[in-house]
Amino acid sequence: MRQGTSVSAARILVVEDEASIADVVARYLRRDGHEVETIGDGAKAMERLQEMNPDLIVLDLMLPGMEGKEILRRVRAAGDTPVVILTARGEELDRLVGFGLGADDYVTKPFSPRELSARVEAVLRRASSGGGAPVSSSAGVRIGDLYIDGGTRRVERSDEPIAMTAREFDLLYFLAQHPGQVFNRDQLIDAVWDVHAVSDPGTVTVHIRRIRAKLEPDPSRPRYLKTVWGVGYKLEP
Ligand code: CA
């Protein structure tokens, strides 16, 4: 039971090899009502991330297995899961910011767990306020074996979570809210992209292909995300 105000319970992965720090961070975040896992090895964290698809990652930079910076780079390449960095003072931070790797926030060790918890809440609140996502409804949609939850932005097939980038999710969720209805690529760009940023309909094709690769049991013969030749795409109810 949470007593806080702000955001709803989030699933958080804490990647930190110093057990005492990981424990105290996990304890504070659980007290805030979140579901928390800790992991101390960078390479294992990377594997776990793909299965867990957390709402937020607390990431130490100096890790065995794979360094935090590389994890952050891969997380960013895959989507926009919020990341809060833990770093020793001066350690890598300037370069990290310089490289624009895109952490959402950071705290410098030694830190107060209360401060970290406040940063995490702020980042979660920012993330859940949408960041320009076009979909405001939070209803879950069930289509065949798929479950697409607009509130938590989770996709599952047969109860197995499927990791999606923000844009892939937006596109899928838009189609899922209009099952069976066919949209051409320009309509999908209007619905899901910032039209001023994207004008190439090929972008839609690329995203459709990526979603199929993740979603479809046989991407070459889509069960869900169908092409209607000469017209566009639809999600088969
Ligand atoms: Ca460390």
JSON list of C-alpha atoms and ligand atoms in Angstrom, two decimals:
[
{"chain": "A", "resi": 1, "resn": "MET", "atom": "CA", "xyz": [0.00, 0.00, 0.00]},
{"chain": "A", "resi": 2, "resn": "ARG", "atom": "CA", "xyz": [1.44, 3.29, -0.95]},
{"chain": "A", "resi": 3, "resn": "GLN", "atom": "CA", "xyz": [0.90, 6.46, 0.95]},
{"chain": "A", "resi": 4, "resn": "GLY", "atom": "CA", "xyz": [2.50, 8.74, -1.62]},
{"chain": "A", "resi": 5, "resn": "THR", "atom": "CA", "xyz": [0.67, 10.95, -4.02]},
{"chain": "A", "resi": 6, "resn": "SER", "atom": "CA", "xyz": [2.12, 10.78, -7.47]},
{"chain": "A", "resi": 7, "resn": "VAL", "atom": "CA", "xyz": [2.56, 7.84, -9.77]},
{"chain": "A", "resi": 8, "resn": "SER", "atom": "CA", "xyz": [1.24, 4.34, -9.59]},
{"chain": "A", "resi": 9, "resn": "ALA", "atom": "CA", "xyz": [3.37, 1.36, -8.74]},
{"chain": "A", "resi": 10, "resn": "ALA", "atom": "CA", "xyz": [6.17, 0.80, -11.23]},
{"chain": "A", "resi": 11, "resn": "ARG", "atom": "CA", "xyz": [8.38, -2.17, -11.99]},
{"chain": "A", "resi": 12, "resn": "ILE", "atom": "CA", "xyz": [11.95, -1.12, -11.36]},
{"chain": "A", "resi": 13, "resn": "LEU", "atom": "CA", "xyz": [15.20, -2.93, -12.06]},
{"chain": "A", "resi": 14, "resn": "VAL", "atom": "CA", "xyz": [18.11, -1.82, -9.86]},
{"chain": "A", "resi": 15, "resn": "VAL", "atom": "CA", "xyz": [21.46, -2.68, -11.44]},
{"chain": "A", "resi": 16, "resn": "GLU", "atom": "CA", "xyz": [24.13, -2.27, -8.76]},
{"chain": "A", "resi": 17, "resn": "ASP", "atom": "CA", "xyz": [26.93, -4.62, -7.74]},
{"chain": "A", "resi": 18, "resn": "GLU", "atom": "CA", "xyz": [27.42, -3.22, -4.24]},
{"chain": "A", "resi": 19, "resn": "ALA", "atom": "CA", "xyz": [24.92, -5.27, -2.30]},
{"chain": "A", "resi": 20, "resn": "SER", "atom": "CA", "xyz": [24.55, -2.79, 0.56]},
{"chain": "A", "resi": 21, "resn": "ILE", "atom": "CA", "xyz": [23.62, 0.01, -1.83]},
{"chain": "A", "resi": 22, "resn": "ALA", "atom": "CA", "xyz": [21.33, -2.21, -3.90]},
{"chain": "A", "resi": 23, "resn": "ASP", "atom": "CA", "xyz": [19.53, -3.30, -0.72]},
{"chain": "A", "resi": 24, "resn": "VAL", "atom": "CA", "xyz": [18.92, 0.17, 0.61]},
{"chain": "A", "resi": 25, "resn": "VAL", "atom": "CA", "xyz": [17.75, 1.44, -2.79]},
{"chain": "A", "resi": 26, "resn": "ALA", "atom": "CA", "xyz": [15.39, -1.53, -3.18]},
{"chain": "A", "resi": 27, "resn": "ARG", "atom": "CA", "xyz": [14.03, -1.03, 0.33]},
{"chain": "A", "resi": 28, "resn": "TYR", "atom": "CA", "xyz": [13.20, 2.64, -0.30]},
{"chain": "A", "resi": 29, "resn": "LEU", "atom": "CA", "xyz": [11.64, 2.04, -3.69]},
{"chain": "A", "resi": 30, "resn": "ARG", "atom": "CA", "xyz": [9.52, -0.83, -2.33]},
{"chain": "A", "resi": 31, "resn": "ARG", "atom": "CA", "xyz": [8.40, 1.41, 0.49]},
{"chain": "A", "resi": 32, "resn": "ASP", "atom": "CA", "xyz": [7.19, 3.81, -2.21]},
{"chain": "A", "resi": 33, "resn": "GLY", "atom": "CA", "xyz": [5.00, 1.00, -3.51]},
{"chain": "A", "resi": 34, "resn": "HIS", "atom": "CA", "xyz": [7.14, -0.19, -6.40]},
{"chain": "A", "resi": 35, "resn": "GLU", "atom": "CA", "xyz": [7.99, -3.69, -7.48]},
{"chain": "A", "resi": 36, "resn": "VAL", "atom": "CA", "xyz": [11.79, -3.92, -7.36]},
{"chain": "A", "resi": 37, "resn": "GLU", "atom": "CA", "xyz": [14.38, -6.42, -8.57]},
{"chain": "A", "resi": 38, "resn": "THR", "atom": "CA", "xyz": [18.09, -6.03, -8.01]},
{"chain": "A", "resi": 39, "resn": "ILE", "atom": "CA", "xyz": [20.88, -7.50, -10.08]},
{"chain": "A", "resi": 40, "resn": "GLY", "atom": "CA", "xyz": [24.64, -7.01, -9.66]},
{"chain": "A", "resi": 41, "resn": "ASP", "atom": "CA", "xyz": [26.10, -8.14, -12.98]},
{"chain": "A", "resi": 42, "resn": "GLY", "atom": "CA", "xyz": [25.86, -5.99, -16.09]},
{"chain": "A", "resi": 43, "resn": "ALA", "atom": "CA", "xyz": [25.54, -8.80, -18.64]},
{"chain": "A", "resi": 44, "resn": "LYS", "atom": "CA", "xyz": [22.89, -10.57, -16.57]},
{"chain": "A", "resi": 45, "resn": "ALA", "atom": "CA", "xyz": [21.06, -7.29, -16.15]},
{"chain": "A", "resi": 46, "resn": "MET", "atom": "CA", "xyz": [20.93, -6.91, -19.92]},
{"chain": "A", "resi": 47, "resn": "GLU", "atom": "CA", "xyz": [19.29, -10.35, -20.23]},
{"chain": "A", "resi": 48, "resn": "ARG", "atom": "CA", "xyz": [16.87, -9.67, -17.43]},
{"chain": "A", "resi": 49, "resn": "LEU", "atom": "CA", "xyz": [15.91, -6.32, -18.93]},
{"chain": "A", "resi": 50, "resn": "GLN", "atom": "CA", "xyz": [14.61, -7.96, -22.07]},
{"chain": "A", "resi": 51, "resn": "GLU", "atom": "CA", "xyz": [12.40, -10.35, -20.15]},
{"chain": "A", "resi": 52, "resn": "MET", "atom": "CA", "xyz": [11.24, -7.91, -17.52]},
{"chain": "A", "resi": 53, "resn": "ASN", "atom": "CA", "xyz": [10.74, -4.78, -19.62]},
{"chain": "A", "resi": 54, "resn": "PRO", "atom": "CA", "xyz": [10.77, -2.58, -16.49]},
{"chain": "A", "resi": 55, "resn": "ASP", "atom": "CA", "xyz": [9.15, 0.84, -16.18]},
{"chain": "A", "resi": 56, "resn": "LEU", "atom": "CA", "xyz": [12.39, 2.33, -14.91]},
{"chain": "A", "resi": 57, "resn": "ILE", "atom": "CA", "xyz": [16.03, 1.31, -14.45]},
{"chain": "A", "resi": 58, "resn": "VAL", "atom": "CA", "xyz": [18.33, 2.47, -11.66]},
{"chain": "A", "resi": 59, "resn": "LEU", "atom": "CA", "xyz": [21.77, 1.91, -13.11]},
{"chain": "A", "resi": 60, "resn": "ASP", "atom": "CA", "xyz": [25.20, 1.94, -11.51]},
{"chain": "A", "resi": 61, "resn": "LEU", "atom": "CA", "xyz": [27.98, 2.79, -13.98]},
{"chain": "A", "resi": 62, "resn": "MET", "atom": "CA", "xyz": [30.82, 0.61, -12.70]},
{"chain": "A", "resi": 63, "resn": "LEU", "atom": "CA", "xyz": [29.66, -2.98, -12.98]},
{"chain": "A", "resi": 64, "resn": "PRO", "atom": "CA", "xyz": [31.14, -6.39, -13.57]},
{"chain": "A", "resi": 65, "resn": "GLY", "atom": "CA", "xyz": [29.99, -8.17, -16.72]},
{"chain": "A", "resi": 66, "resn": "MET", "atom": "CA", "xyz": [29.08, -5.10, -18.74]},
{"chain": "A", "resi": 67, "resn": "GLU", "atom": "CA", "xyz": [29.60, -1.50, -17.82]},
{"chain": "A", "resi": 68, "resn": "GLY", "atom": "CA", "xyz": [26.61, 0.71, -17.12]},
{"chain": "A", "resi": 69, "resn": "LYS", "atom": "CA", "xyz": [27.37, 3.05, -19.98]},
{"chain": "A", "resi": 70, "resn": "GLU", "atom": "CA", "xyz": [27.06, 0.19, -22.48]},
{"chain": "A", "resi": 71, "resn": "ILE", "atom": "CA", "xyz": [23.80, -0.94, -20.86]},
{"chain": "A", "resi": 72, "resn": "LEU", "atom": "CA", "xyz": [22.46, 2.59, -21.14]},
{"chain": "A", "resi": 73, "resn": "ARG", "atom": "CA", "xyz": [23.47, 2.75, -24.79]},
{"chain": "A", "resi": 74, "resn": "ARG", "atom": "CA", "xyz": [21.60, -0.49, -25.54]},
{"chain": "A", "resi": 75, "resn": "VAL", "atom": "CA", "xyz": [18.55, 0.53, -23.55]},
{"chain": "A", "resi": 76, "resn": "ARG", "atom": "CA", "xyz": [18.42, 3.78, -25.49]},
{"chain": "A", "resi": 77, "resn": "ALA", "atom": "CA", "xyz": [18.80, 1.96, -28.79]},
{"chain": "A", "resi": 78, "resn": "ALA", "atom": "CA", "xyz": [15.80, -0.17, -27.88]},
{"chain": "A", "resi": 79, "resn": "GLY", "atom": "CA", "xyz": [13.40, 2.50, -26.65]},
{"chain": "A", "resi": 80, "resn": "ASP", "atom": "CA", "xyz": [12.82, 5.13, -24.01]},
{"chain": "A", "resi": 81, "resn": "THR", "atom": "CA", "xyz": [12.68, 3.26, -20.72]},
{"chain": "A", "resi": 82, "resn": "PRO", "atom": "CA", "xyz": [13.61, 5.87, -18.10]},
{"chain": "A", "resi": 83, "resn": "VAL", "atom": "CA", "xyz": [17.06, 5.43, -16.58]},
{"chain": "A", "resi": 84, "resn": "VAL", "atom": "CA", "xyz": [18.39, 6.99, -13.37]},
{"chain": "A", "resi": 85, "resn": "ILE", "atom": "CA", "xyz": [22.17, 6.70, -13.11]},
{"chain": "A", "resi": 86, "resn": "LEU", "atom": "CA", "xyz": [24.12, 6.07, -9.92]},
{"chain": "A", "resi": 87, "resn": "THR", "atom": "CA", "xyz": [27.61, 7.42, -10.13]},
{"chain": "A", "resi": 88, "resn": "ALA", "atom": "CA", "xyz": [30.58, 8.18, -7.90]},
{"chain": "A", "resi": 89, "resn": "ARG", "atom": "CA", "xyz": [31.42, 11.85, -7.91]},
{"chain": "A", "resi": 90, "resn": "GLY", "atom": "CA", "xyz": [33.32, 12.78, -11.06]},
{"chain": "A", "resi": 91, "resn": "GLU", "atom": "CA", "xyz": [33.20, 9.22, -12.35]},
{"chain": "A", "resi": 92, "resn": "GLU", "atom": "CA", "xyz": [32.42, 9.24, -16.05]},
{"chain": "A", "resi": 93, "resn": "LEU", "atom": "CA", "xyz": [29.55, 11.61, -15.53]},
{"chain": "A", "resi": 94, "resn": "ASP", "atom": "CA", "xyz": [30.83, 14.48, -17.63]},
{"chain": "A", "resi": 95, "resn": "ARG", "atom": "CA", "xyz": [31.62, 12.21, -20.51]},
{"chain": "A", "resi": 96, "resn": "LEU", "atom": "CA", "xyz": [28.29, 10.50, -20.11]},
{"chain": "A", "resi": 97, "resn": "VAL", "atom": "CA", "xyz": [26.46, 13.78, -20.41]},
{"chain": "A", "resi": 98, "resn": "GLY", "atom": "CA", "xyz": [28.81, 14.80, -23.19]},
{"chain": "A", "resi": 99, "resn": "PHE", "atom": "CA", "xyz": [28.00, 11.70, -25.19]},
{"chain": "A", "resi": 100, "resn": "GLY", "atom": "CA", "xyz": [24.33, 12.45, -24.81]},
{"chain": "A", "resi": 101, "resn": "LEU", "atom": "CA", "xyz": [23.58, 8.88, -23.91]},
{"chain": "A", "resi": 102, "resn": "GLY", "atom": "CA", "xyz": [20.32, 10.02, -22.52]},
{"chain": "A", "resi": 103, "resn": "ALA", "atom": "CA", "xyz": [19.99, 9.17, -18.85]},
{"chain": "A", "resi": 104, "resn": "ASP", "atom": "CA", "xyz": [16.84, 10.75, -17.44]},
{"chain": "A", "resi": 105, "resn": "ASP", "atom": "CA", "xyz": [18.51, 11.75, -14.20]},
{"chain": "A", "resi": 106, "resn": "TYR", "atom": "CA", "xyz": [21.43, 10.81, -11.98]},
{"chain": "A", "resi": 107, "resn": "VAL", "atom": "CA", "xyz": [22.45, 10.82, -8.36]},
{"chain": "A", "resi": 108, "resn": "THR", "atom": "CA", "xyz": [26.00, 11.03, -7.13]},
{"chain": "A", "resi": 109, "resn": "LYS", "atom": "CA", "xyz": [27.31, 8.60, -4.52]},
{"chain": "A", "resi": 110, "resn": "PRO", "atom": "CA", "xyz": [27.15, 8.90, -1.59]},
{"chain": "A", "resi": 111, "resn": "PHE", "atom": "CA", "xyz": [23.48, 9.80, -1.89]},
{"chain": "A", "resi": 112, "resn": "SER", "atom": "CA", "xyz": [20.54, 9.83, 0.44]},
{"chain": "A", "resi": 113, "resn": "PRO", "atom": "CA", "xyz": [18.04, 7.10, -0.43]},
{"chain": "A", "resi": 114, "resn": "ARG", "atom": "CA", "xyz": [15.33, 9.69, 0.08]},
{"chain": "A", "resi": 115, "resn": "GLU", "atom": "CA", "xyz": [16.82, 11.82, -2.66]},
{"chain": "A", "resi": 116, "resn": "LEU", "atom": "CA", "xyz": [17.04, 8.87, -5.03]},
{"chain": "A", "resi": 117, "resn": "SER", "atom": "CA", "xyz": [13.44, 7.96, -4.28]},
{"chain": "A", "resi": 118, "resn": "ALA", "atom": "CA", "xyz": [12.35, 11.54, -5.05]},
{"chain": "A", "resi": 119, "resn": "ARG", "atom": "CA", "xyz": [14.27, 11.52, -8.34]},
{"chain": "A", "resi": 120, "resn": "VAL", "atom": "CA", "xyz": [12.72, 8.21, -9.33]},
{"chain": "A", "resi": 121, "resn": "GLU", "atom": "CA", "xyz": [9.22, 9.51, -8.59]},
{"chain": "A", "resi": 122, "resn": "ALA", "atom": "CA", "xyz": [9.87, 12.64, -10.64]},
{"chain": "A", "resi": 123, "resn": "VAL", "atom": "CA", "xyz": [11.18, 10.66, -13.61]},
{"chain": "A", "resi": 124, "resn": "LEU", "atom": "CA", "xyz": [8.23, 8.24, -13.45]},
{"chain": "A", "resi": 125, "resn": "ARG", "atom": "CA", "xyz": [5.80, 11.12, -13.31]},
{"chain": "A", "resi": 126, "resn": "ARG", "atom": "CA", "xyz": [7.42, 12.73, -16.36]},
{"chain": "A", "resi": 127, "resn": "ALA", "atom": "CA", "xyz": [7.38, 9.43, -18.23]},
{"chain": "A", "resi": 128, "resn": "SER", "atom": "CA", "xyz": [3.75, 8.70, -17.42]},
{"chain": "A", "resi": 129, "resn": "SER", "atom": "CA", "xyz": [2.62, 12.19, -18.40]},
{"chain": "A", "resi": 130, "resn": "GLY", "atom": "CA", "xyz": [3.20, 11.03, -21.93]},
{"chain": "A", "resi": 131, "resn": "GLY", "atom": "CA", "xyz": [6.11, 12.89, -23.45]},
{"chain": "A", "resi": 132, "resn": "GLY", "atom": "CA", "xyz": [4.03, 13.57, -26.54]},
{"chain": "A", "resi": 133, "resn": "ALA", "atom": "CA", "xyz": [2.50, 10.13, -26.88]},
{"chain": "A", "resi": 134, "resn": "PRO", "atom": "CA", "xyz": [-0.66, 10.56, -28.91]},
{"chain": "A", "resi": 135, "resn": "VAL", "atom": "CA", "xyz": [-2.67, 7.98, -27.02]},
{"chain": "A", "resi": 136, "resn": "SER", "atom": "CA", "xyz": [-4.44, 9.32, -23.98]},
{"chain": "A", "resi": 137, "resn": "SER", "atom": "CA", "xyz": [-6.74, 6.44, -23.21]},
{"chain": "A", "resi": 138, "resn": "SER", "atom": "CA", "xyz": [-5.41, 3.83, -20.84]},
{"chain": "A", "resi": 139, "resn": "ALA", "atom": "CA", "xyz": [-7.77, 1.00, -21.66]},
{"chain": "A", "resi": 140, "resn": "GLY", "atom": "CA", "xyz": [-6.37, -2.46, -22.19]},
{"chain": "A", "resi": 141, "resn": "VAL", "atom": "CA", "xyz": [-7.19, -4.13, -25.50]},
{"chain": "A", "resi": 142, "resn": "ARG", "atom": "CA", "xyz": [-7.32, -7.90, -25.93]},
{"chain": "A", "resi": 143, "resn": "ILE", "atom": "CA", "xyz": [-7.01, -9.32, -29.43]},
{"chain": "A", "resi": 144, "resn": "GLY", "atom": "CA", "xyz": [-6.57, -13.06, -29.78]},
{"chain": "A", "resi": 145, "resn": "ASP", "atom": "CA", "xyz": [-3.56, -13.99, -27.66]},
{"chain": "A", "resi": 146, "resn": "LEU", "atom": "CA", "xyz": [-2.45, -10.37, -27.46]},
{"chain": "A", "resi": 147, "resn": "TYR", "atom": "CA", "xyz": [-3.01, -8.01, -24.60]},
{"chain": "A", "resi": 148, "resn": "ILE", "atom": "CA", "xyz": [-2.11, -4.37, -25.13]},
{"chain": "A", "resi": 149, "resn": "ASP", "atom": "CA", "xyz": [-2.32, -2.12, -22.10]},
{"chain": "A", "resi": 150, "resn": "GLY", "atom": "CA", "xyz": [-2.41, 1.60, -22.82]},
{"chain": "A", "resi": 151, "resn": "GLY", "atom": "CA", "xyz": [-1.95, 2.53, -19.15]},
{"chain": "A", "resi": 152, "resn": "THR", "atom": "CA", "xyz": [1.22, 0.59, -18.44]},
{"chain": "A", "resi": 153, "resn": "ARG", "atom": "CA", "xyz": [2.19, 0.52, -22.14]},
{"chain": "A", "resi": 154, "resn": "ARG", "atom": "CA", "xyz": [2.76, -3.21, -21.94]},
{"chain": "A", "resi": 155, "resn": "VAL", "atom": "CA", "xyz": [2.25, -5.76, -24.67]},
{"chain": "A", "resi": 156, "resn": "GLU", "atom": "CA", "xyz": [1.82, -9.44, -23.92]},
{"chain": "A", "resi": 157, "resn": "ARG", "atom": "CA", "xyz": [1.30, -12.45, -26.10]},
{"chain": "A", "resi": 158, "resn": "SER", "atom": "CA", "xyz": [-0.05, -15.49, -24.24]},
{"chain": "A", "resi": 159, "resn": "ASP", "atom": "CA", "xyz": [0.88, -13.65, -21.02]},
{"chain": "A", "resi": 160, "resn": "GLU", "atom": "CA", "xyz": [4.52, -13.29, -22.13]},
{"chain": "A", "resi": 161, "resn": "PRO", "atom": "CA", "xyz": [5.67, -9.66, -22.17]},
{"chain": "A", "resi": 162, "resn": "ILE", "atom": "CA", "xyz": [6.96, -8.32, -25.48]},
{"chain": "A", "resi": 163, "resn": "ALA", "atom": "CA", "xyz": [9.36, -5.37, -25.38]},
{"chain": "A", "resi": 164, "resn": "MET", "atom": "CA", "xyz": [8.44, -2.52, -27.71]},
{"chain": "A", "resi": 165, "resn": "THR", "atom": "CA", "xyz": [9.92, 0.88, -28.36]},
{"chain": "A", "resi": 166, "resn": "ALA", "atom": "CA", "xyz": [7.66, 3.83, -27.59]},
{"chain": "A", "resi": 167, "resn": "ARG", "atom": "CA", "xyz": [6.84, 4.36, -31.26]},
{"chain": "A", "resi": 168, "resn": "GLU", "atom": "CA", "xyz": [6.18, 0.70, -31.96]},
{"chain": "A", "resi": 169, "resn": "PHE", "atom": "CA", "xyz": [3.83, 0.67, -29.01]},
{"chain": "A", "resi": 170, "resn": "ASP", "atom": "CA", "xyz": [2.02, 3.82, -30.14]},
{"chain": "A", "resi": 171, "resn": "LEU", "atom": "CA", "xyz": [1.50, 2.38, -33.61]},
{"chain": "A", "resi": 172, "resn": "LEU", "atom": "CA", "xyz": [0.31, -0.98, -32.36]},
{"chain": "A", "resi": 173, "resn": "TYR", "atom": "CA", "xyz": [-1.96, 0.56, -29.75]},
{"chain": "A", "resi": 174, "resn": "PHE", "atom": "CA", "xyz": [-3.52, 2.89, -32.28]},
{"chain": "A", "resi": 175, "resn": "LEU", "atom": "CA", "xyz": [-4.32, -0.05, -34.59]},
{"chain": "A", "resi": 176, "resn": "ALA", "atom": "CA", "xyz": [-5.56, -2.10, -31.63]},
{"chain": "A", "resi": 177, "resn": "GLN", "atom": "CA", "xyz": [-8.02, 0.62, -30.71]},
{"chain": "A", "resi": 178, "resn": "HIS", "atom": "CA", "xyz": [-9.54, 0.29, -34.18]},
{"chain": "A", "resi": 179, "resn": "PRO", "atom": "CA", "xyz": [-9.47, -3.46, -34.81]},
{"chain": "A", "resi": 180, "resn": "GLY", "atom": "CA", "xyz": [-10.23, -4.47, -38.38]},
{"chain": "A", "resi": 181, "resn": "GLN", "atom": "CA", "xyz": [-10.10, -0.91, -39.65]},
{"chain": "A", "resi": 182, "resn": "VAL", "atom": "CA", "xyz": [-7.60, -0.26, -42.46]},
{"chain": "A", "resi": 183, "resn": "PHE", "atom": "CA", "xyz": [-5.31, 2.77, -42.33]},
{"chain": "A", "resi": 184, "resn": "ASN", "atom": "CA", "xyz": [-2.94, 3.92, -45.02]},
{"chain": "A", "resi": 185, "resn": "ARG", "atom": "CA", "xyz": [0.55, 5.02, -44.17]},
{"chain": "A", "resi": 186, "resn": "ASP", "atom": "CA", "xyz": [-0.21, 8.74, -44.23]},
{"chain": "A", "resi": 187, "resn": "GLN", "atom": "CA", "xyz": [-3.08, 8.24, -41.80]},
{"chain": "A", "resi": 188, "resn": "LEU", "atom": "CA", "xyz": [-0.80, 6.27, -39.49]},
{"chain": "A", "resi": 189, "resn": "ILE", "atom": "CA", "xyz": [1.82, 9.00, -39.63]},
{"chain": "A", "resi": 190, "resn": "ASP", "atom": "CA", "xyz": [-0.84, 11.56, -38.72]},
{"chain": "A", "resi": 191, "resn": "ALA", "atom": "CA", "xyz": [-2.04, 9.41, -35.85]},
{"chain": "A", "resi": 192, "resn": "VAL", "atom": "CA", "xyz": [1.24, 8.29, -34.36]},
{"chain": "A", "resi": 193, "resn": "TRP", "atom": "CA", "xyz": [4.09, 10.52, -35.48]},
{"chain": "A", "resi": 194, "resn": "ASP", "atom": "CA", "xyz": [4.77, 14.19, -35.25]},
{"chain": "A", "resi": 195, "resn": "VAL", "atom": "CA", "xyz": [3.94, 15.00, -38.89]},
{"chain": "A", "resi": 196, "resn": "HIS", "atom": "CA", "xyz": [6.50, 17.74, -38.98]},
{"chain": "A", "resi": 197, "resn": "ALA", "atom": "CA", "xyz": [9.25, 15.35, -37.97]},
{"chain": "A", "resi": 198, "resn": "VAL", "atom": "CA", "xyz": [8.36, 12.45, -40.25]},
{"chain": "A", "resi": 199, "resn": "SER", "atom": "CA", "xyz": [7.08, 12.68, -43.77]},
{"chain": "A", "resi": 200, "resn": "ASP", "atom": "CA", "xyz": [8.41, 9.45, -45.25]},
{"chain": "A", "resi": 201, "resn": "PRO", "atom": "CA", "xyz": [5.72, 6.78, -45.38]},
{"chain": "A", "resi": 202, "resn": "GLY", "atom": "CA", "xyz": [8.53, 4.22, -45.53]},
{"chain": "A", "resi": 203, "resn": "THR", "atom": "CA", "xyz": [9.01, 4.86, -41.82]},
{"chain": "A", "resi": 204, "resn": "VAL", "atom": "CA", "xyz": [5.64, 3.24, -41.21]},
{"chain": "A", "resi": 205, "resn": "THR", "atom": "CA", "xyz": [6.66, 0.19, -43.23]},
{"chain": "A", "resi": 206, "resn": "VAL", "atom": "CA", "xyz": [9.83, -0.18, -41.19]},
{"chain": "A", "resi": 207, "resn": "HIS", "atom": "CA", "xyz": [7.93, 0.00, -37.90]},
{"chain": "A", "resi": 208, "resn": "ILE", "atom": "CA", "xyz": [5.30, -2.45, -39.08]},
{"chain": "A", "resi": 209, "resn": "ARG", "atom": "CA", "xyz": [8.07, -4.89, -39.94]},
{"chain": "A", "resi": 210, "resn": "ARG", "atom": "CA", "xyz": [9.69, -4.47, -36.51]},
{"chain": "A", "resi": 211, "resn": "ILE", "atom": "CA", "xyz": [6.41, -4.95, -34.68]},
{"chain": "A", "resi": 212, "resn": "ARG", "atom": "CA", "xyz": [5.69, -8.09, -36.69]},
{"chain": "A", "resi": 213, "resn": "ALA", "atom": "CA", "xyz": [9.11, -9.49, -35.88]},
{"chain": "A", "resi": 214, "resn": "LYS", "atom": "CA", "xyz": [8.31, -9.14, -32.18]},
{"chain": "A", "resi": 215, "resn": "LEU", "atom": "CA", "xyz": [4.65, -9.99, -32.21]},
{"chain": "A", "resi": 216, "resn": "GLU", "atom": "CA", "xyz": [3.91, -12.52, -34.86]},
{"chain": "A", "resi": 217, "resn": "PRO", "atom": "CA", "xyz": [4.50, -16.25, -34.39]},
{"chain": "A", "resi": 218, "resn": "ASP", "atom": "CA", "xyz": [5.40, -16.26, -38.12]},
{"chain": "A", "resi": 219, "resn": "PRO", "atom": "CA", "xyz": [6.26, -12.71, -39.24]},
{"chain": "A", "resi": 220, "resn": "SER", "atom": "CA", "xyz": [6.21, -13.73, -42.91]},
{"chain": "A", "resi": 221, "resn": "ARG", "atom": "CA", "xyz": [2.56, -14.72, -42.55]},
{"chain": "A", "resi": 222, "resn": "PRO", "atom": "CA", "xyz": [1.09, -12.25, -40.09]},
{"chain": "A", "resi": 223, "resn": "ARG", "atom": "CA", "xyz": [-1.81, -13.38, -37.98]},
{"chain": "A", "resi": 224, "resn": "TYR", "atom": "CA", "xyz": [-2.43, -9.97, -36.37]},
{"chain": "A", "resi": 225, "resn": "LEU", "atom": "CA", "xyz": [-0.83, -7.12, -38.23]},
{"chain": "A", "resi": 226, "resn": "LYS", "atom": "CA", "xyz": [-2.08, -7.53, -41.79]},
{"chain": "A", "resi": 227, "resn": "THR", "atom": "CA", "xyz": [-1.24, -5.71, -44.98]},
{"chain": "A", "resi": 228, "resn": "VAL", "atom": "CA", "xyz": [-4.21, -4.77, -47.10]},
{"chain": "A", "resi": 229, "resn": "TRP", "atom": "CA", "xyz": [-2.56, -4.54, -50.49]},
{"chain": "A", "resi": 230, "resn": "GLY", "atom": "CA", "xyz": [-2.76, -1.17, -52.15]},
{"chain": "A", "resi": 231, "resn": "VAL", "atom": "CA", "xyz": [-4.46, 0.35, -49.11]},
{"chain": "A", "resi": 232, "resn": "GLY", "atom": "CA", "xyz": [-2.58, 0.01, -45.83]},
{"chain": "A", "resi": 233, "resn": "TYR", "atom": "CA", "xyz": [-2.55, -1.93, -42.60]},
{"chain": "A", "resi": 234, "resn": "LYS", "atom": "CA", "xyz": [-4.95, -3.24, -40.03]},
{"chain": "A", "resi": 235, "resn": "LEU", "atom": "CA", "xyz": [-4.90, -5.23, -36.84]},
{"chain": "A", "resi": 236, "resn": "GLU", "atom": "CA", "xyz": [-7.00, -8.33, -37.32]},
{"chain": "A", "resi": 237, "resn": "PRO", "atom": "CA", "xyz": [-9.53, -8.72, -34.49]},
{"chain": "B", "resi": 1, "resn": "CA", "atom": "CA", "xyz": [29.64, -0.47, -8.84]}
]
